Coordinates of C-alpha atoms (C1' of nucleotides) in Angstrom, one line a residue:
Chain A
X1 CA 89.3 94.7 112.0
X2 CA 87.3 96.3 109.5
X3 CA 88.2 97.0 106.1
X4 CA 90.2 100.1 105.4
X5 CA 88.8 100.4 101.9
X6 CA 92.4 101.5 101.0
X7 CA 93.6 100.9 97.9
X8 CA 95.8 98.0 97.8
X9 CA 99.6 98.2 97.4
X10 CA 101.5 96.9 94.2
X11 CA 102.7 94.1 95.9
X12 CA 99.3 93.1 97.6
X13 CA 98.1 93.0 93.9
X14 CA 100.4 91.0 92.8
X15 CA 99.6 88.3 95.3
X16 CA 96.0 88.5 94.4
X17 CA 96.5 88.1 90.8
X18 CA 98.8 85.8 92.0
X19 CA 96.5 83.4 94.0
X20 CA 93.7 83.7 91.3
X21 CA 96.1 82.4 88.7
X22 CA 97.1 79.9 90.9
X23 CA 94.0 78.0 91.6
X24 CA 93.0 78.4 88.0
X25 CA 95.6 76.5 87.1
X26 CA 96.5 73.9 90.3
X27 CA 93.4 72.2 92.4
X28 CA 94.5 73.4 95.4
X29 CA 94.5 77.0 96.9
X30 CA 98.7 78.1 97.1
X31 CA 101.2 78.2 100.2
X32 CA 102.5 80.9 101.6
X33 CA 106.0 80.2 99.9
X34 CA 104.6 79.3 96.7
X35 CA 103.7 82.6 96.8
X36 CA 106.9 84.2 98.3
X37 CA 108.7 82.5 95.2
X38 CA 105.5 83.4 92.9
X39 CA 105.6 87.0 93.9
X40 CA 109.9 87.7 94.0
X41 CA 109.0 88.6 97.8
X42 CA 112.0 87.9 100.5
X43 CA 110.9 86.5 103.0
X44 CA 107.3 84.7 103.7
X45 CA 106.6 86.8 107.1
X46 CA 106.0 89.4 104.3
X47 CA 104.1 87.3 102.5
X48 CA 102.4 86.2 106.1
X49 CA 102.0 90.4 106.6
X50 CA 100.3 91.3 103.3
X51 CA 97.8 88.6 103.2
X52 CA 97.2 89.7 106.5
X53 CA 95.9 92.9 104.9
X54 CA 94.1 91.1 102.1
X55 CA 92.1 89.0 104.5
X56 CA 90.9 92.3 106.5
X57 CA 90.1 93.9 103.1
X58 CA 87.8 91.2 102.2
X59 CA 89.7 90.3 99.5
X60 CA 90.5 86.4 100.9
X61 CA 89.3 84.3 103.7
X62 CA 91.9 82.1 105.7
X63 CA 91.7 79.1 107.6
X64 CA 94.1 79.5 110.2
X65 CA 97.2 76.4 110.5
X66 CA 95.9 74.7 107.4
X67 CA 98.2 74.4 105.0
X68 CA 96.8 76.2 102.0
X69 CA 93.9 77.5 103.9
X70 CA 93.8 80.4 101.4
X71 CA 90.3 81.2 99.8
X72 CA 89.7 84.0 97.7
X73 CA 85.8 86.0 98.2
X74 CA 84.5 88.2 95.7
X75 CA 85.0 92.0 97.5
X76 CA 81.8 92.9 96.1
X77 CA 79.6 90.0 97.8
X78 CA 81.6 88.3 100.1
X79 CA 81.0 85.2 98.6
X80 CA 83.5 82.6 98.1
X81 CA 85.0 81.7 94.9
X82 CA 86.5 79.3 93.4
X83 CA 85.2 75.7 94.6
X84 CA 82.3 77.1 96.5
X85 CA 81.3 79.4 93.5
X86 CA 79.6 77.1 91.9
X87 CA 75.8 76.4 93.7
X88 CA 73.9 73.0 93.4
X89 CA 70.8 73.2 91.9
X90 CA 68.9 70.4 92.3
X91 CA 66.7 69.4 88.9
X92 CA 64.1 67.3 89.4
X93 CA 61.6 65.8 86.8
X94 CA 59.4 66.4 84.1
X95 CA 57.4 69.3 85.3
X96 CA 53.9 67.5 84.4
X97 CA 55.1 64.8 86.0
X98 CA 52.1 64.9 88.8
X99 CA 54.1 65.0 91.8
X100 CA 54.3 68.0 94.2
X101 CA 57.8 69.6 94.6
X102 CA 58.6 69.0 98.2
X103 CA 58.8 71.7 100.2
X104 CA 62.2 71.9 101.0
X105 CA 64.2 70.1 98.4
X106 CA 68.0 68.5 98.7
X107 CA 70.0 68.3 96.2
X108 CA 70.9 64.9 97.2
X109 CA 67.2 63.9 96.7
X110 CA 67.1 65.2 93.1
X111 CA 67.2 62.8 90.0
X112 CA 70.1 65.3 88.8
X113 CA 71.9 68.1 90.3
X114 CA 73.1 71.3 88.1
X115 CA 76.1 73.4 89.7
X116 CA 75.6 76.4 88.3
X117 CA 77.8 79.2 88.5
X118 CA 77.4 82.0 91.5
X119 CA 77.6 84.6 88.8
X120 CA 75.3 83.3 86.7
X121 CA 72.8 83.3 89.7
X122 CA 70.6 86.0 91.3
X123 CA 71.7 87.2 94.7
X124 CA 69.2 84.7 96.3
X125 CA 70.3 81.5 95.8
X126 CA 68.7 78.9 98.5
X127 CA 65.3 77.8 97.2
X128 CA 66.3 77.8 93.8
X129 CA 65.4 74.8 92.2
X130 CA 65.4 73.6 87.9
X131 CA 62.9 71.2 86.1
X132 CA 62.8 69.8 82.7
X133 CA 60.3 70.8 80.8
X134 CA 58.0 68.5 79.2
X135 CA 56.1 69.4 76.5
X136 CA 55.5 72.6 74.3
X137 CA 53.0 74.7 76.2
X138 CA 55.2 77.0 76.3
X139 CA 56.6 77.7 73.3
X140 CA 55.4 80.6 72.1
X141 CA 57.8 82.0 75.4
X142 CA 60.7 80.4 73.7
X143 CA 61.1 77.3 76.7
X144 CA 61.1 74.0 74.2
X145 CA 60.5 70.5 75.8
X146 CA 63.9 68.9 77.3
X147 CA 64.5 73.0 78.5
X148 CA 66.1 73.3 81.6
X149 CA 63.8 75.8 83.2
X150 CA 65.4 77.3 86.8
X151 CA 62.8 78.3 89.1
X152 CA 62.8 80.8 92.3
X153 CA 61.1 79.0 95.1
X154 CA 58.2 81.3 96.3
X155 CA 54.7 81.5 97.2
X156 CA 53.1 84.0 95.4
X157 CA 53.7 85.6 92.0
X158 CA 52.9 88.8 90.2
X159 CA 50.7 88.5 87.5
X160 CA 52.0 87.7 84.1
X161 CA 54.9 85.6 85.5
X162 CA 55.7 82.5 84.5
X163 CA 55.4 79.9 87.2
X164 CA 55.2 76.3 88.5
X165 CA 51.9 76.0 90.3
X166 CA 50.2 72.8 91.5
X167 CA 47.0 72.3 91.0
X168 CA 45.8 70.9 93.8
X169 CA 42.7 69.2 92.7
X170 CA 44.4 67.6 89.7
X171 CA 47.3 66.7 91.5
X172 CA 49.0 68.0 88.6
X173 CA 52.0 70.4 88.2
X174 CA 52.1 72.9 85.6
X175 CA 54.3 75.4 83.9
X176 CA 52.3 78.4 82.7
X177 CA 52.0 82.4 82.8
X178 CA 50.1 83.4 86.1
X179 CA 46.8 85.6 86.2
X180 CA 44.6 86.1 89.5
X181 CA 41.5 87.0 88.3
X182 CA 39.2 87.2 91.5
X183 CA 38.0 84.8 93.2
X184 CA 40.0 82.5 90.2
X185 CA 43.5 81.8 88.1
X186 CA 44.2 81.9 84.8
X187 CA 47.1 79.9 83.9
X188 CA 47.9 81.0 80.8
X189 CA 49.9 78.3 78.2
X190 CA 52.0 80.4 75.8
X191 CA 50.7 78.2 72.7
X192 CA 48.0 79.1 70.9
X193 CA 47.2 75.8 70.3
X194 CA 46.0 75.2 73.7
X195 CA 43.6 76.5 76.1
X196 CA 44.0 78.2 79.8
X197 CA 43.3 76.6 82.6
X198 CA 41.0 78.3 85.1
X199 CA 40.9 77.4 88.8
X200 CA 40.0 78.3 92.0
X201 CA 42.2 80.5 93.6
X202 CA 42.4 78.4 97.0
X203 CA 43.3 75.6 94.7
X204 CA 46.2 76.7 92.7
X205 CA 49.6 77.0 95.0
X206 CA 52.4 78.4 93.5
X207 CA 56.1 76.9 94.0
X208 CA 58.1 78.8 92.0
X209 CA 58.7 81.6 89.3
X210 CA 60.5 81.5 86.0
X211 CA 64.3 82.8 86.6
X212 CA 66.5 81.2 83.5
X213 CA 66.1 78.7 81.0
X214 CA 69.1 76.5 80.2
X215 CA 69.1 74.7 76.6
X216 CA 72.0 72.6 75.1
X217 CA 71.6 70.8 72.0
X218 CA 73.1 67.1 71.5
Chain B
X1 CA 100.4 51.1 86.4
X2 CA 97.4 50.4 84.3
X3 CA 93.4 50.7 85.7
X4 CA 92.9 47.1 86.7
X5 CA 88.9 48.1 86.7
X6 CA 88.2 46.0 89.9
X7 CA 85.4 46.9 92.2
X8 CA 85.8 49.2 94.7
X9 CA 86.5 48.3 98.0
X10 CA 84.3 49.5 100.6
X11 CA 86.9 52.0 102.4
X12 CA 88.0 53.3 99.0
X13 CA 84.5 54.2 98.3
X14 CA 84.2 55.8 101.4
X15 CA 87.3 57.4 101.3
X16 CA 86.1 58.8 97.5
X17 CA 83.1 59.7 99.5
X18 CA 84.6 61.5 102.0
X19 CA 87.1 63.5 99.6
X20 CA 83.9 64.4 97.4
X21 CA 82.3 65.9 100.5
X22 CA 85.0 67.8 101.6
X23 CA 85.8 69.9 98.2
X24 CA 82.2 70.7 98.7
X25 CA 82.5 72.0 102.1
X26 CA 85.8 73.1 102.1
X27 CA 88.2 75.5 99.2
X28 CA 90.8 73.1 99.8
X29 CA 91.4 69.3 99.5
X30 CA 91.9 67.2 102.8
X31 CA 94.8 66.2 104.1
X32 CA 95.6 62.8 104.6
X33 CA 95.1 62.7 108.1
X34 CA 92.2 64.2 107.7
X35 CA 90.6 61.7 105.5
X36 CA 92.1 59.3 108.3
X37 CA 90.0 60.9 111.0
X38 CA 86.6 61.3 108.4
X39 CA 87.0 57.7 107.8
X40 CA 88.2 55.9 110.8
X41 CA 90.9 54.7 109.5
X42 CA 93.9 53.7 112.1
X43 CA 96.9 54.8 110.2
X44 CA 98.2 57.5 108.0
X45 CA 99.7 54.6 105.8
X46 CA 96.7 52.8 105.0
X47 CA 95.3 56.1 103.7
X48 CA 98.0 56.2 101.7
X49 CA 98.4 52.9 100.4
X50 CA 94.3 53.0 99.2
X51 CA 94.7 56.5 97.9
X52 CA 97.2 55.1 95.6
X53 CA 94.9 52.4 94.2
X54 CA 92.3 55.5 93.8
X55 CA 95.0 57.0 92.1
X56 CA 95.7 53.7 89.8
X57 CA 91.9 53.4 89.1
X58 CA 91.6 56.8 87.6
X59 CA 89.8 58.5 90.5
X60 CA 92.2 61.1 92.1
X61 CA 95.4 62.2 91.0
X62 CA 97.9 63.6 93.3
X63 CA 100.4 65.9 93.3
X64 CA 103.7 64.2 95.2
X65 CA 105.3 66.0 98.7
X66 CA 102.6 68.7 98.2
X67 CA 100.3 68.8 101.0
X68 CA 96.2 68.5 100.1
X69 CA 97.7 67.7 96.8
X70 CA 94.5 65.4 96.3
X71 CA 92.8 66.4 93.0
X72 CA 89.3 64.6 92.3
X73 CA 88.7 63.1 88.4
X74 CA 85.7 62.2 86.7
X75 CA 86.5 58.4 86.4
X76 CA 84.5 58.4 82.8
X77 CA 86.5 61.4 80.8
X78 CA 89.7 61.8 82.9
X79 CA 88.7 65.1 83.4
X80 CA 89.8 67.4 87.0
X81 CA 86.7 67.9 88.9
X82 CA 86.7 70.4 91.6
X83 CA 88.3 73.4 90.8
X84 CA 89.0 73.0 87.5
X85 CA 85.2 71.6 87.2
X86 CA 84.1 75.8 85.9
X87 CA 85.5 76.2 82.6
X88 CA 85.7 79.6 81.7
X89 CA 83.8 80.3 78.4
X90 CA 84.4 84.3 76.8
X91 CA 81.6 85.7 75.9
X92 CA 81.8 88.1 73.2
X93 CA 79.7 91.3 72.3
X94 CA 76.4 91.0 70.1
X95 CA 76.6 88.2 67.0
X96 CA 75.9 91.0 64.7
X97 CA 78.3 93.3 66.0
X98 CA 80.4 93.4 62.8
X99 CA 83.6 93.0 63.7
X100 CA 84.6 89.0 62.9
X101 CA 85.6 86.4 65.9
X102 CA 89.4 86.3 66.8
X103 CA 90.7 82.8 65.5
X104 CA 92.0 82.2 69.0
X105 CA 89.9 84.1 71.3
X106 CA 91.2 84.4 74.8
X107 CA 89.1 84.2 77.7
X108 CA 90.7 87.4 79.6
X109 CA 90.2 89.7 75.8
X110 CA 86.4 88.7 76.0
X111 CA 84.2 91.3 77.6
X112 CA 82.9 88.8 80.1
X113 CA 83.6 85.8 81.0
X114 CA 81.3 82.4 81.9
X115 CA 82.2 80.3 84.2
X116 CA 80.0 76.7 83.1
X117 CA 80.1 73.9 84.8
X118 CA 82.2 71.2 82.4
X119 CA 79.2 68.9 83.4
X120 CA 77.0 71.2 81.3
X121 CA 79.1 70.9 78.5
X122 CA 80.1 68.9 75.8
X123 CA 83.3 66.6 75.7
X124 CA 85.3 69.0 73.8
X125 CA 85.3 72.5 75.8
X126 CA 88.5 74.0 74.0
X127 CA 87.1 76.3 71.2
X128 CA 84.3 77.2 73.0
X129 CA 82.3 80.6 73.3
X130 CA 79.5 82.4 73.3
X131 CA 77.6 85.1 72.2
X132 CA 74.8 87.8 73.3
X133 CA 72.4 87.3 70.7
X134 CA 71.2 91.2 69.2
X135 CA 67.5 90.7 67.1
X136 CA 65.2 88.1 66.7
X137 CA 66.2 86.8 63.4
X138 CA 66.4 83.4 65.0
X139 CA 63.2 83.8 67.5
X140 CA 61.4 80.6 65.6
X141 CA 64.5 78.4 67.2
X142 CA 63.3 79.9 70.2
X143 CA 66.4 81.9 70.7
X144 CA 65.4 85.8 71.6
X145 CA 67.0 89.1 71.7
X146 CA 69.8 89.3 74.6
X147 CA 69.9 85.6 74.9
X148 CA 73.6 84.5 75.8
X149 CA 74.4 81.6 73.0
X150 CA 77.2 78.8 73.7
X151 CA 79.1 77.8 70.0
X152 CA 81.7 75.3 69.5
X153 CA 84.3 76.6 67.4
X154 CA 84.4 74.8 63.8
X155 CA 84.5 75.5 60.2
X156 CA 82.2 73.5 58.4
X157 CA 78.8 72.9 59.2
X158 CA 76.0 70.1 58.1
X159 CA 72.8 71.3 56.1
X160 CA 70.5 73.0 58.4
X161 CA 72.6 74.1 61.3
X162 CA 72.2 77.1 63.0
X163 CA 76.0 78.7 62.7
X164 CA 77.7 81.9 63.8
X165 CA 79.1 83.1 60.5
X166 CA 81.1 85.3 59.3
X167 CA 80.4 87.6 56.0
X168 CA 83.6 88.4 54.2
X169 CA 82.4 90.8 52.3
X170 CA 79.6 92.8 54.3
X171 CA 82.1 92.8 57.3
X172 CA 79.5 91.3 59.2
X173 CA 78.8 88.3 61.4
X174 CA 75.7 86.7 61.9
X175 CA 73.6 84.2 63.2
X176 CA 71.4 82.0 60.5
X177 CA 70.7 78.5 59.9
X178 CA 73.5 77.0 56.9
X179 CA 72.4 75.7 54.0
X180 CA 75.1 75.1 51.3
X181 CA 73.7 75.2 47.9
X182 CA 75.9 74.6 45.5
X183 CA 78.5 77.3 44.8
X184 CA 76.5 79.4 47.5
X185 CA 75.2 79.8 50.7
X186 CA 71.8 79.9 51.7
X187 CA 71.6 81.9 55.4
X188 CA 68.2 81.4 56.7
X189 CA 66.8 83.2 59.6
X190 CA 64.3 81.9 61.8
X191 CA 61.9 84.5 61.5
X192 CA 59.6 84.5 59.2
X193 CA 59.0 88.3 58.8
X194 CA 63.1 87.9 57.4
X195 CA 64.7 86.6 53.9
X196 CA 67.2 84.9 53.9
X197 CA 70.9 85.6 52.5
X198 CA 72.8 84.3 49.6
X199 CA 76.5 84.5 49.8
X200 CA 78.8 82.9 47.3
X201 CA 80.3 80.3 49.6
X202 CA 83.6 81.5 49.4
X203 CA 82.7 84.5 50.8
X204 CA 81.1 83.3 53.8
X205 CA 83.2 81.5 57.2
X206 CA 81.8 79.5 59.7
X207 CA 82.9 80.3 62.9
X208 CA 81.5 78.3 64.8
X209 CA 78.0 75.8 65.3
X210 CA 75.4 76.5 68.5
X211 CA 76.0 74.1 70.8
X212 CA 73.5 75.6 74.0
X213 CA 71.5 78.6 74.9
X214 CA 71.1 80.1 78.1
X215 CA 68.3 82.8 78.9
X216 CA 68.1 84.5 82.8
X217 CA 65.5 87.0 82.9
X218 CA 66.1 89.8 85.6
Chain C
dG1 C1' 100.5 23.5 103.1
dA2 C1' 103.4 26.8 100.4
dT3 C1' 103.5 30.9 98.0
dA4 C1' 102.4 35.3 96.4
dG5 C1' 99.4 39.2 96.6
dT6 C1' 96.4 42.3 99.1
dT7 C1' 95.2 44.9 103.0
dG8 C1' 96.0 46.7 107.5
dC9 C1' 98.8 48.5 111.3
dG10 C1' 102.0 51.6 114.1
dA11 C1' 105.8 54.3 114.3
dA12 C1' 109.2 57.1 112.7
dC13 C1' 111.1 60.3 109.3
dA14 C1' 111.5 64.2 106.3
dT15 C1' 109.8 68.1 104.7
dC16 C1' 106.3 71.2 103.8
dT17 C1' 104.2 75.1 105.7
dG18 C1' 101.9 78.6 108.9
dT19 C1' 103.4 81.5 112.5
dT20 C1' 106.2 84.3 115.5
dT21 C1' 110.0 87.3 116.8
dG22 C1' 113.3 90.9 116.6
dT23 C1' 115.1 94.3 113.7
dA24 C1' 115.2 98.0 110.3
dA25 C1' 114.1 101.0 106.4
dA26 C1' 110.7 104.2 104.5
dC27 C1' 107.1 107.3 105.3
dA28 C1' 103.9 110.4 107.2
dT29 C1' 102.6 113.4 110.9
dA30 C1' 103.0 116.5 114.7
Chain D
dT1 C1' 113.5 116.6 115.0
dA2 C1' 110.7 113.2 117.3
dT3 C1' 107.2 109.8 117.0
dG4 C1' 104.2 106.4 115.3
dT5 C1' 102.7 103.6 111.3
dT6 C1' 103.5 100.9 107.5
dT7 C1' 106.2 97.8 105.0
dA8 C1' 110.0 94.7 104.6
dC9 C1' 113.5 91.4 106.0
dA10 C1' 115.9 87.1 108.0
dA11 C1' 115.8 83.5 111.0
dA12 C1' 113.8 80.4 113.9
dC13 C1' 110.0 77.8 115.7
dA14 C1' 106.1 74.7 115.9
dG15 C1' 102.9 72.2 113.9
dA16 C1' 100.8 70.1 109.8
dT17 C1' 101.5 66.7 106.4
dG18 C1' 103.3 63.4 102.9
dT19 C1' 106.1 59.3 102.9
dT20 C1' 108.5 55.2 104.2
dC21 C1' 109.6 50.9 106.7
dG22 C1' 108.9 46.7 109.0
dC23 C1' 105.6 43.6 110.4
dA24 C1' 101.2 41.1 110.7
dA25 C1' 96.7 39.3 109.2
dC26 C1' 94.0 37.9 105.6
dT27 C1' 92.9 35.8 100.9
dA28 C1' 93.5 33.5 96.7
dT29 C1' 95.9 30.1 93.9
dC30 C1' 98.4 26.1 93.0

DNA sequence: GATAGTTGCGAACATCTGTTTGTAAACATA
DNA sequence: TATGTTTACAAACAGATGTTCGCAACTATC
């Protein structure tokens, strides 16, 4: 059944603020006769009946004969909140470390693993991955060493952007701004104190561009 | 019953396992019977009797007679994992807005609300908030215009760190490094095109010391 | 070897909990 | 008025799920 779009009732509301209060507060998603009793509602086939028209409004998900199979989406996005709103982003070392980012990471490969808030997240969330910056080439962009930079896996990258491109050659990773220029690249450091580095275009591969930086002081 | 601290067993850690996975994959905790299945165990009762030495050790706590009632910890702070890992930090309008910081902000008056992983954070999570940053007076700290700035609430500061504070006087809060200097206060900006303030330090409140910056670029 | 503590087992029990059924009031529509 | 839809109610049903009990195997300690 596809969603009516209709606004919802009093009582539907109820149950939603409901149900997000609830597993705010409990670790575990509510029954339907918590929320009878939560709600002042009579009997739970009502309940049973308006969640019911919650679930085809996209408003919650259900898992059908588990007990507290309740699990609230975002209407907008569809995506689930609560436990699954938070995305594991794997971080992995130093960023000129030396080592090649594998090509499809795992979280349960990385050093560390950030869960990061869906909100706080573009749209795109698979192939994002975070490093910790080493060094201060790039402090005239405002990323300090120890930053927690988060990167958008991709391949290619517009110029300008900051990415992390490996160097083949070098065998060397690097965090700087990215300028084709012909048949070459300019990676550009964002501190005057140091120099670009220029390489063959065939020989620079980029892995990722600059989404967020994440900084927390001890 | 106190933590005795003993090892482990090896079907308690793969009971811990198994629970750990299935928050992940799932928006509600398993049932008993379902860690029984997940971890081959013959009887319902041996689930139980284990989960209560999990429970004993500091690992789960769970909520009597209510079913999935299973609630992960962090075994080091005591703290709920799972659900409750997001805390939800209100993020106010521009530092130098003018209007001063409630003394008990709540999260549903803030503008906006960020959900941050406790894992990010620091021990202490009550009193916390954050802040869209508005100028560059602090751009030398590497913290730019629209950048969204974690604090932990307090009211006195040590030399040299960078505060939100709050000018009695001009009705205006701000964000400077603190230096006290004798009977006054010494507000310095990390910009170098900007002078400093001097307030008489009864005339100027600290509301709160940065604890984290977070930057996503769109 | 005796004893106590730990761990494991199977079955039964009690209750928690999702679902269904039959009925009815309220409401809109033709 | 007649009809269909939506919303609500109470009760019962069926399955999911936490809990308990008695017993056995194993381990450590004296």
């Amino acid at each position: 059944m596809a969603p009516s779009n209709r606004k919802l009732s009093e009582r539907q509301t109820k149950m939603l603020e409901y149900i997000t209060d609830f597993v705010k507060e409990h670790p575990y998603p509510p029954s339907v006769r918590e929320i009878q009793l939560g709600c002042s509602i009579s009997s739970t086939s009502v309940v049973d009946y308006n969640l019911h028209i919650l679930r085809r409004e996209g408003y919650i998900k259900r898992s059908p004969d588990i007990s507290r199979g309740i699990q609230l989406l975002d209407k907008d996005t569809g995506r689930a909140m609560g436990l699954q709103t938070s995305i594991a982003v794997p971080v992995f070392g130093a960023i000129a470390a030396g080592e090649p980012l594998m090509a499809f990471p795992e979280a349960s490969e990385a050093e560390e693993t950030l869960e990061l808030p869906a909100s706080m997240l573009p749209p795109r969330t698979d192939g994002m991955y975070a490093l910790r910056v080493k060094g201060q080439s790039m402090i005239e962009d405002l990323i300090d060493d120890g930053d927690v930079v988060l990167f958008q896996r991709r391949e290619s990258a517009s110029p300008g952007e900051m990415v992390a491109a490996w160097l083949k050659e070098r065998g060397e990773a690097t965090l700087k701004r990215y300028y084709p220029e012909g048949a070459r690249v300019r990676l550009q450091p964002a501190n005057s104190a140091m120099s670009p580095i220029y390489e063959d275009a065939d020989k620079v591969e980029v892995q990722g561009v600059v989404v967020g930086v994440i900084r927390m002081y001890r």
